[in-house]
CSV table of C-alpha atoms and ligand atoms in Angstrom, one decimal:
chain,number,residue,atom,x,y,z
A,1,UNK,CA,23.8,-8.6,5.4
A,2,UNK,CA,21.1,-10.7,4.2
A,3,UNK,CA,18.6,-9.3,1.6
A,4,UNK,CA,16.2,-10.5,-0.8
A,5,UNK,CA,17.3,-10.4,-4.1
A,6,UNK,CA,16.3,-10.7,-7.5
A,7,UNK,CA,17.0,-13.5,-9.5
A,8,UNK,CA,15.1,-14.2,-12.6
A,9,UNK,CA,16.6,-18.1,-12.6
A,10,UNK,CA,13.9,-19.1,-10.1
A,11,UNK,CA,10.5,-19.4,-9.5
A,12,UNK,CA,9.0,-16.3,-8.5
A,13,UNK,CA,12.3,-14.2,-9.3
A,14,UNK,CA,13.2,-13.7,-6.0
A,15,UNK,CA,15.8,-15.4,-3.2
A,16,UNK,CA,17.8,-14.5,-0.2
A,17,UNK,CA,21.2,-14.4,-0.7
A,18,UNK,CA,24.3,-12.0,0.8
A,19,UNK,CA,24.6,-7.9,-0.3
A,20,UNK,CA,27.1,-5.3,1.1
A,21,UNK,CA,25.2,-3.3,4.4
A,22,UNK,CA,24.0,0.2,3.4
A,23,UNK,CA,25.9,3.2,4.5
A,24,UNK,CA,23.7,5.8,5.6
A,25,UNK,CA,24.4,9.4,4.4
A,26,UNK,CA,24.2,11.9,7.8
A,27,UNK,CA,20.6,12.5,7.2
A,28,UNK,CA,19.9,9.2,7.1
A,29,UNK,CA,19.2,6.6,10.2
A,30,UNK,CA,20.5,2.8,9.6
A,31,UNK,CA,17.7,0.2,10.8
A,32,UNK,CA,17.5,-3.5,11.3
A,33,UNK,CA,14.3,-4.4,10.1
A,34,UNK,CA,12.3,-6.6,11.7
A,35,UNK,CA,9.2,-6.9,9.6
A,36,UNK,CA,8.5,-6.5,5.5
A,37,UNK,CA,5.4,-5.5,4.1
A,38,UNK,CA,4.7,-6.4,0.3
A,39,UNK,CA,2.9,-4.2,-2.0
A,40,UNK,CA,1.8,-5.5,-5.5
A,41,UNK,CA,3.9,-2.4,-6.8
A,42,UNK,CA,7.3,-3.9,-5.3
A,43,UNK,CA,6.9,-7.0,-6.3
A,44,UNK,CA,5.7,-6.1,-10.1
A,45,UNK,CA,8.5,-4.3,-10.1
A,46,UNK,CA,11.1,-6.5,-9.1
A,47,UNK,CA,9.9,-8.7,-12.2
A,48,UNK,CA,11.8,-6.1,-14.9
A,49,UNK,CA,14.6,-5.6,-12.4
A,50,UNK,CA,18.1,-7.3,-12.9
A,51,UNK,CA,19.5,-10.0,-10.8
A,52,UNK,CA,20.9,-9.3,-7.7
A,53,UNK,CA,18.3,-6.1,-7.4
A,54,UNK,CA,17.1,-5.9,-3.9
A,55,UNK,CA,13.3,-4.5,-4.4
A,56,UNK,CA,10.9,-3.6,-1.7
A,57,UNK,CA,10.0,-0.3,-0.2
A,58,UNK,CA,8.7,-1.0,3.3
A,59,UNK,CA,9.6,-2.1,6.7
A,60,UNK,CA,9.8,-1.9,10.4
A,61,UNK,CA,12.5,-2.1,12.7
A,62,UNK,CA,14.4,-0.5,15.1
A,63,UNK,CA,17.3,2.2,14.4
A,64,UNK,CA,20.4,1.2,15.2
A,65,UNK,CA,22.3,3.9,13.9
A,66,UNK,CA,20.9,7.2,14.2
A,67,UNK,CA,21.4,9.9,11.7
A,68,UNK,CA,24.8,11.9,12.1
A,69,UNK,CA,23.7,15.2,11.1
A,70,UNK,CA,22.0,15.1,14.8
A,71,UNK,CA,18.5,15.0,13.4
A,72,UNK,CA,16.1,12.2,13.6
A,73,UNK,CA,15.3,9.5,16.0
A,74,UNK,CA,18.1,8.4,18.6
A,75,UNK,CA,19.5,4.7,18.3
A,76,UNK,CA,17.0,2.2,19.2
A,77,UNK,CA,13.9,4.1,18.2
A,78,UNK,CA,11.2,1.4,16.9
A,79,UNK,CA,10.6,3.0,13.2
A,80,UNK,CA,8.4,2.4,10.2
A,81,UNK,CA,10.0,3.1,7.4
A,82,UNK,CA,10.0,3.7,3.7
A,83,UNK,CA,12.7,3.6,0.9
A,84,UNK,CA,11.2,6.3,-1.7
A,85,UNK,CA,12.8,5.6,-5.0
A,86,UNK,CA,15.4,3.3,-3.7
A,87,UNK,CA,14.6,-0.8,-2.5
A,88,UNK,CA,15.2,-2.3,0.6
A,89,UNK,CA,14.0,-5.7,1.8
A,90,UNK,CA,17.3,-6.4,3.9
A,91,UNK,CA,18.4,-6.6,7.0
A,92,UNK,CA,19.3,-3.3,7.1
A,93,UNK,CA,18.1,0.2,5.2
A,94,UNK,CA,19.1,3.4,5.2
A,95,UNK,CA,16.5,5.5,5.3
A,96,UNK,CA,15.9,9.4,4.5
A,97,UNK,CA,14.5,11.1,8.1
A,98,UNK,CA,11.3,12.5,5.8
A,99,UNK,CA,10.7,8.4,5.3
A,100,UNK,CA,9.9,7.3,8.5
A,101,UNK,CA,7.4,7.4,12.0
A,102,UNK,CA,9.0,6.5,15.2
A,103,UNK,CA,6.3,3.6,16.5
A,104,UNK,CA,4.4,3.9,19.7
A,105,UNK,CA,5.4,1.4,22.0
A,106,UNK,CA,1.9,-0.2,22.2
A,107,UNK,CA,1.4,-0.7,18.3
A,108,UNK,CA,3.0,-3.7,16.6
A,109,UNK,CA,5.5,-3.2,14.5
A,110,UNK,CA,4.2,-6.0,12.2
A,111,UNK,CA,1.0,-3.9,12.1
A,112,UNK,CA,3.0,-0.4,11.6
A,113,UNK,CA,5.3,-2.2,8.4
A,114,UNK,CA,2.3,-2.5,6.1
A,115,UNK,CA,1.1,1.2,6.1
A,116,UNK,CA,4.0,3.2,4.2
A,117,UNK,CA,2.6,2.8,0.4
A,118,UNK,CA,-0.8,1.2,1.0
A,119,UNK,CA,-2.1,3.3,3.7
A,120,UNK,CA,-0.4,6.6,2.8
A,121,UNK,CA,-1.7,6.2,-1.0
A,122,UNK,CA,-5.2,5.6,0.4
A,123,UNK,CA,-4.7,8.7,2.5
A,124,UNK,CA,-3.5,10.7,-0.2
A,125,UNK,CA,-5.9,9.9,-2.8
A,126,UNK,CA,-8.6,10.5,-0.5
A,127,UNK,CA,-7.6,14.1,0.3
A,128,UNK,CA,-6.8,14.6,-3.0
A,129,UNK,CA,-10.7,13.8,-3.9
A,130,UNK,CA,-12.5,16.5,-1.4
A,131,UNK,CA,-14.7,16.4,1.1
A,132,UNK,CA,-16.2,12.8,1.8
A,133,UNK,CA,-19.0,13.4,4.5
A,134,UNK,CA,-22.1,12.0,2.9
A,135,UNK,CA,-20.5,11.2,-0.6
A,136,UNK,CA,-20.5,8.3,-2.5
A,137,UNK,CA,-17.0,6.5,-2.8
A,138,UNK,CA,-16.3,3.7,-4.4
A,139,UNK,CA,-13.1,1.6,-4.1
A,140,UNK,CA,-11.8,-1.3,-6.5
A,141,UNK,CA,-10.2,-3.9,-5.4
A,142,UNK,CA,-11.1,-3.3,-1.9
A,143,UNK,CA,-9.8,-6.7,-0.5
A,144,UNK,CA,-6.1,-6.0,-1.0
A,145,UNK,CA,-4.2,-3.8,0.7
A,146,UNK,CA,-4.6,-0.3,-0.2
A,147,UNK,CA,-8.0,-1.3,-0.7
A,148,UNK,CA,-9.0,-2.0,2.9
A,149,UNK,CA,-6.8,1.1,3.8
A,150,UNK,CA,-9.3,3.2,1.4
A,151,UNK,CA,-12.7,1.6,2.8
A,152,UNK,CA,-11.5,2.6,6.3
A,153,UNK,CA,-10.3,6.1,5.8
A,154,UNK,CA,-13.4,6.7,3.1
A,155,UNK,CA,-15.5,5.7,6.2
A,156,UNK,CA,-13.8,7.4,8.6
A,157,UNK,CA,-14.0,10.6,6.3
A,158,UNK,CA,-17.9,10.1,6.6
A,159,UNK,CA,-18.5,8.8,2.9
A,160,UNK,CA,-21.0,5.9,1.8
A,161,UNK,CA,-18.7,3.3,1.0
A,162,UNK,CA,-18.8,1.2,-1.9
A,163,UNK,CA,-16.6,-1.8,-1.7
A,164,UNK,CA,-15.9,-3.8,-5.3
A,165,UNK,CA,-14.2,-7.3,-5.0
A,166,UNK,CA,-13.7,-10.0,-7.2
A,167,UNK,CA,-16.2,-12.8,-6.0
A,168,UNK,CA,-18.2,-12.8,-2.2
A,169,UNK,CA,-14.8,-14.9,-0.5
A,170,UNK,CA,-12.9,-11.8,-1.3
A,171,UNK,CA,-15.8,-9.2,0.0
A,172,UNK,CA,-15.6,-11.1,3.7
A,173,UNK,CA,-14.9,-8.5,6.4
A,174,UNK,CA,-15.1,-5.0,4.3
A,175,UNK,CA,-18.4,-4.1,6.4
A,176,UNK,CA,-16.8,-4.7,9.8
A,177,UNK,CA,-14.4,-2.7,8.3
A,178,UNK,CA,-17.0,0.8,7.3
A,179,UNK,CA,-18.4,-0.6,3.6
A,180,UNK,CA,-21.9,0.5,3.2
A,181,UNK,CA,-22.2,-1.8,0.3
A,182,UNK,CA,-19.9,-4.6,-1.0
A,183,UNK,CA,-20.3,-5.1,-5.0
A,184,UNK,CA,-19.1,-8.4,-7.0
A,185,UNK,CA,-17.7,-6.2,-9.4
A,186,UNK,CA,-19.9,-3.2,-10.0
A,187,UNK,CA,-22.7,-5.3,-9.9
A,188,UNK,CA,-25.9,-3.2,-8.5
A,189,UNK,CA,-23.9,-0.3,-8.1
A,190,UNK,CA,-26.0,2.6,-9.3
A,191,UNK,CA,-25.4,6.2,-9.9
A,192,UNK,CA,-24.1,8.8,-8.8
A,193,UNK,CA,-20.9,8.0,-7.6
A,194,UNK,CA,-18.6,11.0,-6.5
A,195,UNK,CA,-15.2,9.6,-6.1
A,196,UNK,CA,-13.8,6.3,-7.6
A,197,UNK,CA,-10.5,5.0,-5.7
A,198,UNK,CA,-9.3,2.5,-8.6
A,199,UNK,CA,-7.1,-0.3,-7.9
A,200,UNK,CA,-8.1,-2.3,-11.1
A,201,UNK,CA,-7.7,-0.4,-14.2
A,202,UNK,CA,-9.1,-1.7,-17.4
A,203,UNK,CA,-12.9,-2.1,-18.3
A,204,UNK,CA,-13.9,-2.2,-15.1
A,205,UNK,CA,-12.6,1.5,-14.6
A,206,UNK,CA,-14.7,2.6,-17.9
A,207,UNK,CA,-17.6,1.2,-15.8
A,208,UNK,CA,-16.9,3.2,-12.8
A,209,UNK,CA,-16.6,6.3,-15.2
A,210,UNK,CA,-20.4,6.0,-16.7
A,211,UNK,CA,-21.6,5.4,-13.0
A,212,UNK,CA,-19.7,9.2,-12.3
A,213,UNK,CA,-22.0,11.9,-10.6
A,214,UNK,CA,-21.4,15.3,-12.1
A,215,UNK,CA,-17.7,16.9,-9.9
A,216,UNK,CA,-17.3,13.8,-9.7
A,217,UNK,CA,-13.5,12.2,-9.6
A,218,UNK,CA,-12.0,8.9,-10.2
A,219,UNK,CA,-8.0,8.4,-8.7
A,220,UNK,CA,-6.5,6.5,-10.8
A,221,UNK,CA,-3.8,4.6,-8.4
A,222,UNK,CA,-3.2,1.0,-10.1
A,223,UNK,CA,-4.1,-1.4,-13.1
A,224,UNK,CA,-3.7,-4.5,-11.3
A,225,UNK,CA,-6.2,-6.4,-13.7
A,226,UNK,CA,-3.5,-5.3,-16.6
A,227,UNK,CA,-6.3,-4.7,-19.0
A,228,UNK,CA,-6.6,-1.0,-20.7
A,229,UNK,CA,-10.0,0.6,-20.6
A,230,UNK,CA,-11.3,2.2,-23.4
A,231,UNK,CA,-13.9,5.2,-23.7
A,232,UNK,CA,-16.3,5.7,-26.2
A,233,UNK,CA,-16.6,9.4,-24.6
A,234,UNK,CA,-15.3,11.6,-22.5
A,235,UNK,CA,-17.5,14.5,-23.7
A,236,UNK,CA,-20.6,15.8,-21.0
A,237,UNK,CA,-21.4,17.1,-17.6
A,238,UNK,CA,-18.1,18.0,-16.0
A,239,UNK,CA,-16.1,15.4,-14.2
A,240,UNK,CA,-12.5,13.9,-13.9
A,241,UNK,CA,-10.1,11.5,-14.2
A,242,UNK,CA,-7.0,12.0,-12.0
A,243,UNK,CA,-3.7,10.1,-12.6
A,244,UNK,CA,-2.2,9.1,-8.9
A,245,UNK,CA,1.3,8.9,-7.9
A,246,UNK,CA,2.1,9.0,-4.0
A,247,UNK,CA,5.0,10.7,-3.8
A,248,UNK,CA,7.8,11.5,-1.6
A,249,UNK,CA,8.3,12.6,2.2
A,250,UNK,CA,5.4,9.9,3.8
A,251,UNK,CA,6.7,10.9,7.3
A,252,UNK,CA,3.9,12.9,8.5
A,253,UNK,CA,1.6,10.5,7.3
A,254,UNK,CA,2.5,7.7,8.5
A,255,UNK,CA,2.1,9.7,12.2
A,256,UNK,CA,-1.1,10.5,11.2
A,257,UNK,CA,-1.8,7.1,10.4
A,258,UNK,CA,-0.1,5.6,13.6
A,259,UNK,CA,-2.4,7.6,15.8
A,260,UNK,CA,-5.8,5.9,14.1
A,261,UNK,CA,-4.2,3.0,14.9
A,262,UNK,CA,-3.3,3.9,18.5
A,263,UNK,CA,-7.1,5.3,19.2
A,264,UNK,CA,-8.1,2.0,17.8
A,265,UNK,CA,-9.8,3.8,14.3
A,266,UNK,CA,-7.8,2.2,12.3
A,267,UNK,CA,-7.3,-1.6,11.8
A,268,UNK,CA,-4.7,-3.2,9.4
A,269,UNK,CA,-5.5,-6.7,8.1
A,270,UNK,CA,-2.8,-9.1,7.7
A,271,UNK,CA,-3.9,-12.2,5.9
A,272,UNK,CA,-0.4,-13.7,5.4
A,273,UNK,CA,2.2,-13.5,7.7
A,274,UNK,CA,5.2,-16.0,7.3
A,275,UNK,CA,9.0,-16.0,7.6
A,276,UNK,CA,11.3,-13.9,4.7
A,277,UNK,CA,12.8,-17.2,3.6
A,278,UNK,CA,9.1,-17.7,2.3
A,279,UNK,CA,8.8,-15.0,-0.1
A,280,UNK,CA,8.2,-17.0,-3.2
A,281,UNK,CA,5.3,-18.4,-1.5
A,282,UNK,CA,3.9,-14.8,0.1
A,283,UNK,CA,4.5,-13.2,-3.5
A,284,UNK,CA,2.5,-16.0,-5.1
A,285,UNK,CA,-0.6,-15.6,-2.7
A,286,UNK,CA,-1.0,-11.8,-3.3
A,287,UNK,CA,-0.5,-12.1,-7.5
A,288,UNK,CA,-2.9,-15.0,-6.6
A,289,UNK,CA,-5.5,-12.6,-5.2
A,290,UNK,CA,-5.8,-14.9,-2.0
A,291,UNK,CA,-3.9,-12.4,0.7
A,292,UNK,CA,-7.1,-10.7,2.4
A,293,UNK,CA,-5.3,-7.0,3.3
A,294,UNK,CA,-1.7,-7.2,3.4
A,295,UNK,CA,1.3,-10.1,3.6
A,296,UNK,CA,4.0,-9.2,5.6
A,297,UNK,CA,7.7,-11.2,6.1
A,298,UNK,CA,9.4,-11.2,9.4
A,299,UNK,CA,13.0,-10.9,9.1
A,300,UNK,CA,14.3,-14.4,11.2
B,401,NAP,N1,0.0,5.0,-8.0
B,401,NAP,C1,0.6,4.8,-6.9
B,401,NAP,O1,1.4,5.6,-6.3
B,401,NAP,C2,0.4,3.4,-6.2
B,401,NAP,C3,0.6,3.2,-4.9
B,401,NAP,C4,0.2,2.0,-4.3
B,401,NAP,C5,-0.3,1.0,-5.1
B,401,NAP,N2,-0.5,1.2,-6.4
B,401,NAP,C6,-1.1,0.2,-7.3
B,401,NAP,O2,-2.4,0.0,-6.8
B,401,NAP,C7,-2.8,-1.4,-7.0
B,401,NAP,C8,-3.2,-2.0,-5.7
B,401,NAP,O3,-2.1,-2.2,-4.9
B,401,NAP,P1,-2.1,-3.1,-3.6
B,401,NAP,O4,-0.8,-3.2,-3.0
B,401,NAP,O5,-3.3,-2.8,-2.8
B,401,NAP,O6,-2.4,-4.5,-4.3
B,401,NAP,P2,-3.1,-5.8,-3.7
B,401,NAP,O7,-3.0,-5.8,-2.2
B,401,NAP,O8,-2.6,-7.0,-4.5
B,401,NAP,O9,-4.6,-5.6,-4.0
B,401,NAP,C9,-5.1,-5.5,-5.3
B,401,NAP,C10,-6.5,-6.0,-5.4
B,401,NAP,O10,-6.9,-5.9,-6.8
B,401,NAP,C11,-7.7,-7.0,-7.1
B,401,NAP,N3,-7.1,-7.7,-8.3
B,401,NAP,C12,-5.9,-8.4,-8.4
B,401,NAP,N4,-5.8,-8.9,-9.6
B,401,NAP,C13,-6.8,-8.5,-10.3
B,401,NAP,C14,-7.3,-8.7,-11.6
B,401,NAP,N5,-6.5,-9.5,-12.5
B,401,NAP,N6,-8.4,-8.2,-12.0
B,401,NAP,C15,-9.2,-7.5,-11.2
B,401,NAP,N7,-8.8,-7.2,-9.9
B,401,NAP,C16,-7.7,-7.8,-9.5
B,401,NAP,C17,-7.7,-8.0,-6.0
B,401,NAP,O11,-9.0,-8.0,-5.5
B,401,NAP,P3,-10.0,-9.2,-5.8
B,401,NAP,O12,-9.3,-10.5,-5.6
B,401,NAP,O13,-11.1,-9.0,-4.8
B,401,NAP,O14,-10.4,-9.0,-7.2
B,401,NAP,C18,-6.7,-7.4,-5.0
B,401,NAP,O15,-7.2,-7.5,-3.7
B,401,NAP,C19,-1.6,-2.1,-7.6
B,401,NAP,O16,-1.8,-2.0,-9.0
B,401,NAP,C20,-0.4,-1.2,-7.3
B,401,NAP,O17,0.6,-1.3,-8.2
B,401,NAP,C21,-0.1,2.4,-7.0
């Protein structure tokens, strides 16, 4: 099959060349895939990876194999689809059965690829944080892709939503989307916030911590900016900082999250869509900061 593949001999690190197909265990389902969705984790990832690597955690296709143990969605099934600790972006994945949503057949799959790791970590790291009706939540880096996830689900939850981008380009469509406010930074955002969905990392998450109402909780899910934030003090009125994984077993989730989609609450923004062969290109516009939401691959 065809797969994309590490390869730190050219630019970007990553190609399409030839691997052996998958073969499924019996509670697993084998799926063409039709559509890849990048996250900045996979493709950060990839960079300390060794050639011939296939990174990449989600996609949608269609099963054409279904799982022998009897379990799972029959052959033919449209699937979204995770690869938990393993990578996948091939032609064809095996996938666990606790790793997947069959796709109604009125949502696009292109749509239903990109919410695996962005939208289930938003989802998770805002039940994780408590009730949201009538709090104050912010969310860095709210332009990218669990970002937007976060602003809609925070909104959705019934908080006052806090947006921060990186200039006012990058802030374009997050109050269509449910942000109250939409902050250059943390420029003008005043106290007391109550939950802090960080994207960013480094001084900027120090920031958010002063600007912390008392209960108050920041998730830490990435350090995209690659800076580390420092803390004069930790000591005073009681409040958190949570390190954020996401986990295994996305399944239910990613129903959940199919049926805002469905009943039209959810929307998922695709600001680059493109051909696999152009994944140098795609991974270069979302390290670039210029993909607005998510960039997804179709596998032609
Ligand atoms: N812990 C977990 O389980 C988990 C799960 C999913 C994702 N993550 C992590 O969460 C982060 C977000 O993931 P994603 O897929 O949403 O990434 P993404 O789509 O690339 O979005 C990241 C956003 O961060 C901002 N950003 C990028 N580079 C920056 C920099 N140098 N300084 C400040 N801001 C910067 C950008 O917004 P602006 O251009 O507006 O500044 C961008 O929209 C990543 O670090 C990822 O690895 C962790």
């Amino acid at each position: 099959m065809r797969a994309v593949l590490v390869d730190p001999s050219v630019e970007g690190g990553l190609r399409l060349g030839e691997a052996p197909d998958p073969e499924p265990r019996p509670d697993q389902v084998l799926v063409r895939a039709q559509h890849l969705a990048l996250n900045y984790g996979d493709l950060n990832g990839a960079k300390s990876r060794p050639a011939g690597f296939i990174p990449g955690w989600d996609a949608s296709g269609v099963v054409v194999r279904a799982a022998s143990s009897g379990n799972g969605p029959a052959e033919g099934a449209r699937v979204v689809t995770t690869m938990g600790t393993q990578a996948g972006w091939a032609e064809l994945r095996a996938v666990d059965l606790d790793e997947l949503a069959v796709v109604p057949a009125d949502i696009d799959l292109a749509a239903a690829s990109t919410l695996p790791i962005a939208g289930v970590t938003a989802l998770r790291a805002l039940t994780r944080s408590g009730a949201l009706l009538g709090r104050r939540v912010l969310v860095t880096g709210a332009s990218g892709g669990v970002g937007r996830f976060a602003v809609q689900l925070a909104a959705l939850g019934g908080a006052h939503v806090i947006a921060s981008v990186g200039s006012v380009a990058r802030g374009e469509g997050l109050r269509e989307l449910g942000a109250t406010e939409v902050a250059v930074g943390l420029e003008g955002v005043t106290s007391p916030i109550h939950v802090v969905i960080d994207n960013v990392g480094g001084p900027q998450l120090a920031a958010a911590w002063r600007l912390l109402g008392e209960n108050g909780v920041i998730q830490c899910i990435g350090t995209t900016s690659g800076q580390e934030a420092s803390f004069a003090s930790l000591v005073g009125m009681r409040r958190s900082i949570e390190a954020f994984t996401k986990g295994p077993r996305s399944g239910a989730d990613l129903e959940f999250l199919l049926r805002l989609l469905q009943a039209g609450r959810l929307q998922v923004d695709i600001g680059w869509r493109g051909s696999w062969t152009r994944i140098t290109e795609a991974g270069a516009a979302l390290f670039g900061r210029q993909v607005a939401g998510k960039a997804v691959l179709d596998v032609d």
